[in-house]
PDB file of C-alpha atoms in Angstrom:
ATOM      1  CA  MET A 149     125.671 298.713-101.665  1.00  0.00           C
ATOM      2  CA  ALA A 150     123.551 299.268 -98.331  1.00  0.00           C
ATOM      3  CA  SER A 151     125.503 301.503 -97.173  1.00  0.00           C
ATOM      4  CA  GLY A 152     126.484 303.805-100.737  1.00  0.00           C
ATOM      5  CA  VAL A 153     122.199 303.943-100.985  1.00  0.00           C
ATOM      6  CA  SER A 154     122.066 305.475 -97.364  1.00  0.00           C
ATOM      7  CA  ASP A 155     125.210 307.781 -98.288  1.00  0.00           C
ATOM      8  CA  HIS A 156     122.847 309.381-101.481  1.00  0.00           C
ATOM      9  CA  ALA A 157     119.589 309.407 -99.298  1.00  0.00           C
ATOM     10  CA  SER A 158     121.519 311.474 -96.741  1.00  0.00           C
ATOM     11  CA  ALA A 159     123.180 313.415 -99.492  1.00  0.00           C
ATOM     12  CA  GLN A 160     119.686 314.695-101.440  1.00  0.00           C
ATOM     13  CA  THR A 161     118.078 315.410 -97.720  1.00  0.00           C
ATOM     14  CA  ARG A 162     121.148 317.568 -97.020  1.00  0.00           C
ATOM     15  CA  ASP A 163     120.734 319.340-100.317  1.00  0.00           C
ATOM     16  CA  ILE A 164     116.859 319.993-100.104  1.00  0.00           C
ATOM     17  CA  PRO A 165     117.768 322.706 -97.226  1.00  0.00           C
ATOM     18  CA  THR A 166     120.371 324.037 -99.944  1.00  0.00           C
ATOM     19  CA  ALA A 167     117.811 324.258-102.839  1.00  0.00           C
ATOM     20  CA  LEU A 168     115.392 325.863-100.691  1.00  0.00           C
ATOM     21  CA  ARG A 169     117.841 328.635 -99.190  1.00  0.00           C
ATOM     22  CA  GLU A 170     118.895 329.249-102.575  1.00  0.00           C
ATOM     23  CA  LEU A 171     115.260 329.688-104.230  1.00  0.00           C
ATOM     24  CA  ALA A 172     114.056 332.147-101.143  1.00  0.00           C
ATOM     25  CA  GLY A 173     117.576 333.673-101.218  1.00  0.00           C
ATOM     26  CA  PRO A 174     118.119 337.193-102.879  1.00  0.00           C
ATOM     27  CA  VAL A 175     117.975 337.414-106.706  1.00  0.00           C
ATOM     28  CA  ASP A 176     119.923 340.622-108.790  1.00  0.00           C
ATOM     29  CA  SER A 177     117.028 342.425-110.428  1.00  0.00           C
ATOM     30  CA  GLN A 178     116.066 346.129-111.447  1.00  0.00           C
ATOM     31  CA  PRO A 179     114.089 347.631-109.251  1.00  0.00           C
ATOM     32  CA  TYR A 180     110.328 348.910-110.059  1.00  0.00           C
ATOM     33  CA  TRP A 181     107.315 349.701-108.657  1.00  0.00           C
ATOM     34  CA  TYR A 182     104.278 348.151-110.545  1.00  0.00           C
ATOM     35  CA  VAL A 183     100.084 348.908-110.253  1.00  0.00           C
ATOM     36  CA  GLN A 184      97.582 346.306-111.454  1.00  0.00           C
ATOM     37  CA  GLY A 185      93.907 345.718-111.178  1.00  0.00           C
ATOM     38  CA  SER A 186      91.792 342.879-111.850  1.00  0.00           C
ATOM     39  CA  VAL A 187      89.395 342.108-115.038  1.00  0.00           C
ATOM     40  CA  TRP A 188      88.959 338.579-114.399  1.00  0.00           C
ATOM     41  CA  THR A 189      87.720 336.093-111.791  1.00  0.00           C
ATOM     42  CA  LYS A 190      85.737 332.536-110.936  1.00  0.00           C
ATOM     43  CA  HIS A 191      85.332 331.110-108.431  1.00  0.00           C
ATOM     44  CA  PHE A 192      85.971 327.363-107.841  1.00  0.00           C
ATOM     45  CA  SER A 193      82.343 326.786-106.699  1.00  0.00           C
ATOM     46  CA  PRO A 194      80.510 329.342-107.385  1.00  0.00           C
ATOM     47  CA  ALA A 195      76.997 330.231-105.802  1.00  0.00           C
ATOM     48  CA  PRO A 196      74.377 332.898-106.493  1.00  0.00           C
ATOM     49  CA  GLU A 197      76.067 335.446-103.975  1.00  0.00           C
ATOM     50  CA  HIS A 198      79.347 335.133-104.994  1.00  0.00           C
ATOM     51  CA  ASN A 199      81.239 338.719-107.034  1.00  0.00           C
ATOM     52  CA  ASN A 200      83.271 337.650-109.423  1.00  0.00           C
ATOM     53  CA  ASN A 201      84.080 341.666-110.337  1.00  0.00           C
ATOM     54  CA  GLN A 202      86.342 341.816-107.285  1.00  0.00           C
ATOM     55  CA  ASN A 203      87.681 345.423-108.860  1.00  0.00           C
ATOM     56  CA  LEU A 204      91.202 345.171-107.645  1.00  0.00           C
ATOM     57  CA  ILE A 205      93.559 348.113-107.015  1.00  0.00           C
ATOM     58  CA  GLY A 206      97.095 347.097-106.080  1.00  0.00           C
ATOM     59  CA  LEU A 207     100.419 348.817-106.106  1.00  0.00           C
ATOM     60  CA  GLU A 208     103.596 347.005-105.442  1.00  0.00           C
ATOM     61  CA  ARG A 209     107.279 347.502-104.840  1.00  0.00           C
ATOM     62  CA  HIS A 210     109.533 345.533-106.469  1.00  0.00           C
ATOM     63  CA  ARG A 211     113.120 345.993-104.839  1.00  0.00           C
ATOM     64  CA  ASP A 212     116.843 345.073-106.405  1.00  0.00           C
ATOM     65  CA  ASP A 213     117.141 341.678-104.840  1.00  0.00           C
ATOM     66  CA  SER A 214     113.682 340.367-105.697  1.00  0.00           C
ATOM     67  CA  TYR A 215     111.387 340.921-102.992  1.00  0.00           C
ATOM     68  CA  LEU A 216     108.717 342.719-102.710  1.00  0.00           C
ATOM     69  CA  TRP A 217     106.020 343.928-100.639  1.00  0.00           C
ATOM     70  CA  GLY A 218     102.401 346.026-101.163  1.00  0.00           C
ATOM     71  CA  ALA A 219      98.610 346.752-100.726  1.00  0.00           C
ATOM     72  CA  ALA A 220      95.904 345.612-102.291  1.00  0.00           C
ATOM     73  CA  THR A 221      92.060 346.757-102.172  1.00  0.00           C
ATOM     74  CA  PHE A 222      89.344 344.790-103.791  1.00  0.00           C
ATOM     75  CA  ARG A 223      85.587 344.227-103.396  1.00  0.00           C
ATOM     76  CA  HIS A 224      85.483 340.074-101.450  1.00  0.00           C
ATOM     77  CA  SER A 225      83.487 337.194-102.837  1.00  0.00           C
ATOM     78  CA  PHE A 226      80.570 338.977-101.255  1.00  0.00           C
ATOM     79  CA  GLY A 227      80.886 342.515-102.423  1.00  0.00           C
ATOM     80  CA  GLY A 228      82.519 343.964 -99.413  1.00  0.00           C
ATOM     81  CA  ARG A 229      85.432 346.313 -99.337  1.00  0.00           C
ATOM     82  CA  SER A 230      88.904 344.514 -98.476  1.00  0.00           C
ATOM     83  CA  HIS A 231      92.325 345.035 -98.104  1.00  0.00           C
ATOM     84  CA  TYR A 232      95.416 343.157 -98.324  1.00  0.00           C
ATOM     85  CA  GLY A 233      98.894 344.259 -97.364  1.00  0.00           C
ATOM     86  CA  TYR A 234     101.709 341.903 -98.139  1.00  0.00           C
ATOM     87  CA  VAL A 235     105.353 340.976 -98.515  1.00  0.00           C
ATOM     88  CA  GLY A 236     106.656 338.519-100.965  1.00  0.00           C
ATOM     89  CA  LYS A 237     109.200 337.021-103.752  1.00  0.00           C
ATOM     90  CA  ARG A 238     109.668 337.374-107.201  1.00  0.00           C
ATOM     91  CA  PHE A 239     110.881 333.888-108.985  1.00  0.00           C
ATOM     92  CA  ASP A 240     111.919 334.725-112.675  1.00  0.00           C
ATOM     93  CA  PHE A 241     112.621 332.366-115.109  1.00  0.00           C
ATOM     94  CA  ALA A 242     115.869 332.440-116.771  1.00  0.00           C
ATOM     95  CA  GLY A 243     115.442 334.074-120.527  1.00  0.00           C
ATOM     96  CA  THR A 244     111.815 333.866-120.712  1.00  0.00           C
ATOM     97  CA  PRO A 245     109.233 336.154-120.055  1.00  0.00           C
ATOM     98  CA  PHE A 246     107.739 333.966-117.286  1.00  0.00           C
ATOM     99  CA  ASN A 247     107.489 334.217-113.333  1.00  0.00           C
ATOM    100  CA  ALA A 248     106.297 333.580-110.526  1.00  0.00           C
ATOM    101  CA  LYS A 249     105.323 335.186-107.313  1.00  0.00           C
ATOM    102  CA  LEU A 250     104.067 333.917-103.765  1.00  0.00           C
ATOM    103  CA  THR A 251     103.116 336.862-101.244  1.00  0.00           C
ATOM    104  CA  ALA A 252     101.998 336.386 -97.549  1.00  0.00           C
ATOM    105  CA  GLY A 253     100.510 339.312 -95.311  1.00  0.00           C
ATOM    106  CA  LEU A 254      96.889 339.872 -93.497  1.00  0.00           C
ATOM    107  CA  LEU A 255      93.913 340.087 -94.966  1.00  0.00           C
ATOM    108  CA  HIS A 256      91.292 342.707 -93.926  1.00  0.00           C
ATOM    109  CA  GLY A 257      87.040 343.482 -94.437  1.00  0.00           C
ATOM    110  CA  TYR A 258      85.534 339.762 -94.323  1.00  0.00           C
ATOM    111  CA  ARG A 259      83.906 340.677 -91.003  1.00  0.00           C
ATOM    112  CA  GLY A 260      79.850 339.941 -89.825  1.00  0.00           C
ATOM    113  CA  GLU A 261      78.385 337.275 -91.687  1.00  0.00           C
ATOM    114  CA  TYR A 262      81.126 336.689 -93.488  1.00  0.00           C
ATOM    115  CA  ARG A 263      83.967 336.802 -90.780  1.00  0.00           C
ATOM    116  CA  ASP A 264      84.238 332.524 -90.885  1.00  0.00           C
ATOM    117  CA  LYS A 265      84.615 332.571 -95.195  1.00  0.00           C
ATOM    118  CA  ILE A 266      88.037 332.757 -94.481  1.00  0.00           C
ATOM    119  CA  PRO A 267      90.327 331.150 -92.030  1.00  0.00           C
ATOM    120  CA  PHE A 268      91.785 332.393 -89.118  1.00  0.00           C
ATOM    121  CA  ASN A 269      90.051 334.974 -89.295  1.00  0.00           C
ATOM    122  CA  ARG A 270      90.271 336.785 -85.760  1.00  0.00           C
ATOM    123  CA  PHE A 271      88.942 340.668 -84.873  1.00  0.00           C
ATOM    124  CA  GLY A 272      88.443 340.711 -88.948  1.00  0.00           C
ATOM    125  CA  ILE A 273      92.126 339.980 -89.639  1.00  0.00           C
ATOM    126  CA  ALA A 274      93.550 336.886 -91.367  1.00  0.00           C
ATOM    127  CA  PRO A 275      96.574 335.657 -92.494  1.00  0.00           C
ATOM    128  CA  ALA A 276      96.895 335.105 -96.156  1.00  0.00           C
ATOM    129  CA  ALA A 277      99.630 332.983 -98.307  1.00  0.00           C
ATOM    130  CA  ILE A 278      98.583 334.639-102.553  1.00  0.00           C
ATOM    131  CA  PRO A 279     100.771 332.372-105.049  1.00  0.00           C
ATOM    132  CA  SER A 280     100.936 333.668-109.311  1.00  0.00           C
ATOM    133  CA  LEU A 281     101.981 333.075-112.264  1.00  0.00           C
ATOM    134  CA  GLY A 282     102.776 335.601-114.681  1.00  0.00           C
ATOM    135  CA  ALA A 283     104.254 337.036-117.611  1.00  0.00           C
ATOM    136  CA  SER A 284     105.967 340.092-118.993  1.00  0.00           C
ATOM    137  CA  TYR A 285     105.857 342.187-122.376  1.00  0.00           C
ATOM    138  CA  ARG A 286     107.969 345.250-121.675  1.00  0.00           C
ATOM    139  CA  ARG A 287     106.030 346.986-119.408  1.00  0.00           C
ATOM    140  CA  LEU A 288     102.879 344.928-119.302  1.00  0.00           C
ATOM    141  CA  GLY A 289     102.266 341.790-116.844  1.00  0.00           C
ATOM    142  CA  VAL A 290      99.309 339.646-116.656  1.00  0.00           C
ATOM    143  CA  ASP A 291      99.226 337.880-113.530  1.00  0.00           C
ATOM    144  CA  VAL A 292      97.003 334.414-112.819  1.00  0.00           C
ATOM    145  CA  VAL A 293      96.537 333.999-109.091  1.00  0.00           C
ATOM    146  CA  LEU A 294      94.894 331.657-106.777  1.00  0.00           C
ATOM    147  CA  LEU A 295      92.957 332.928-104.235  1.00  0.00           C
ATOM    148  CA  GLY A 296      92.902 329.568-102.050  1.00  0.00           C
ATOM    149  CA  THR A 297      90.616 327.231-102.501  1.00  0.00           C
ATOM    150  CA  ALA A 298      87.988 329.806-103.495  1.00  0.00           C
ATOM    151  CA  ALA A 299      88.389 330.944-106.645  1.00  0.00           C
ATOM    152  CA  THR A 300      91.320 332.568-109.399  1.00  0.00           C
ATOM    153  CA  MET A 301      91.768 335.529-110.539  1.00  0.00           C
ATOM    154  CA  VAL A 302      93.391 337.323-113.633  1.00  0.00           C
ATOM    155  CA  ASN A 303      95.471 340.786-113.105  1.00  0.00           C
ATOM    156  CA  VAL A 304      96.792 343.134-115.460  1.00  0.00           C
ATOM    157  CA  GLY A 305      99.647 345.220-114.290  1.00  0.00           C
ATOM    158  CA  PHE A 306     101.880 348.419-115.479  1.00  0.00           C
ATOM    159  CA  LYS A 307     105.764 348.928-114.688  1.00  0.00           C
ATOM    160  CA  LEU A 308     106.149 351.912-113.542  1.00  0.00           C
TER     161      LEU A 308
END
């Protein structure tokens, strides 16, 4: 019996890398451009100096293999102009209007007294990974974006 349990555990362990490869792998999809803007932001630990109006505008290119790249400009939590260039992947939940997205890239614009407000920020540039959950109807999309441990933001976008 002990070998049966061990064999089962080994099979599960071998399946995890396979499942991760399948999840991260390409999926056939329709390519499109996506333009978006922020409409609402809420800081988890609000402070008087926090800006809740990010004025984000972003442009993404969604490829025919479910990967994407994009760039956004916005006002960070302290009002300074920032930029985010990224690559990522979109995960559609088959048969539903819902999706998830994970992007990773470089964030620029937290300078001076705000330099240490984001981790690993050297020379005004820091790595970032940003997850979101979204829903779409025809060409219109809404995404709830998690901004690390600092805030959440809602973006509205339009497929071009």
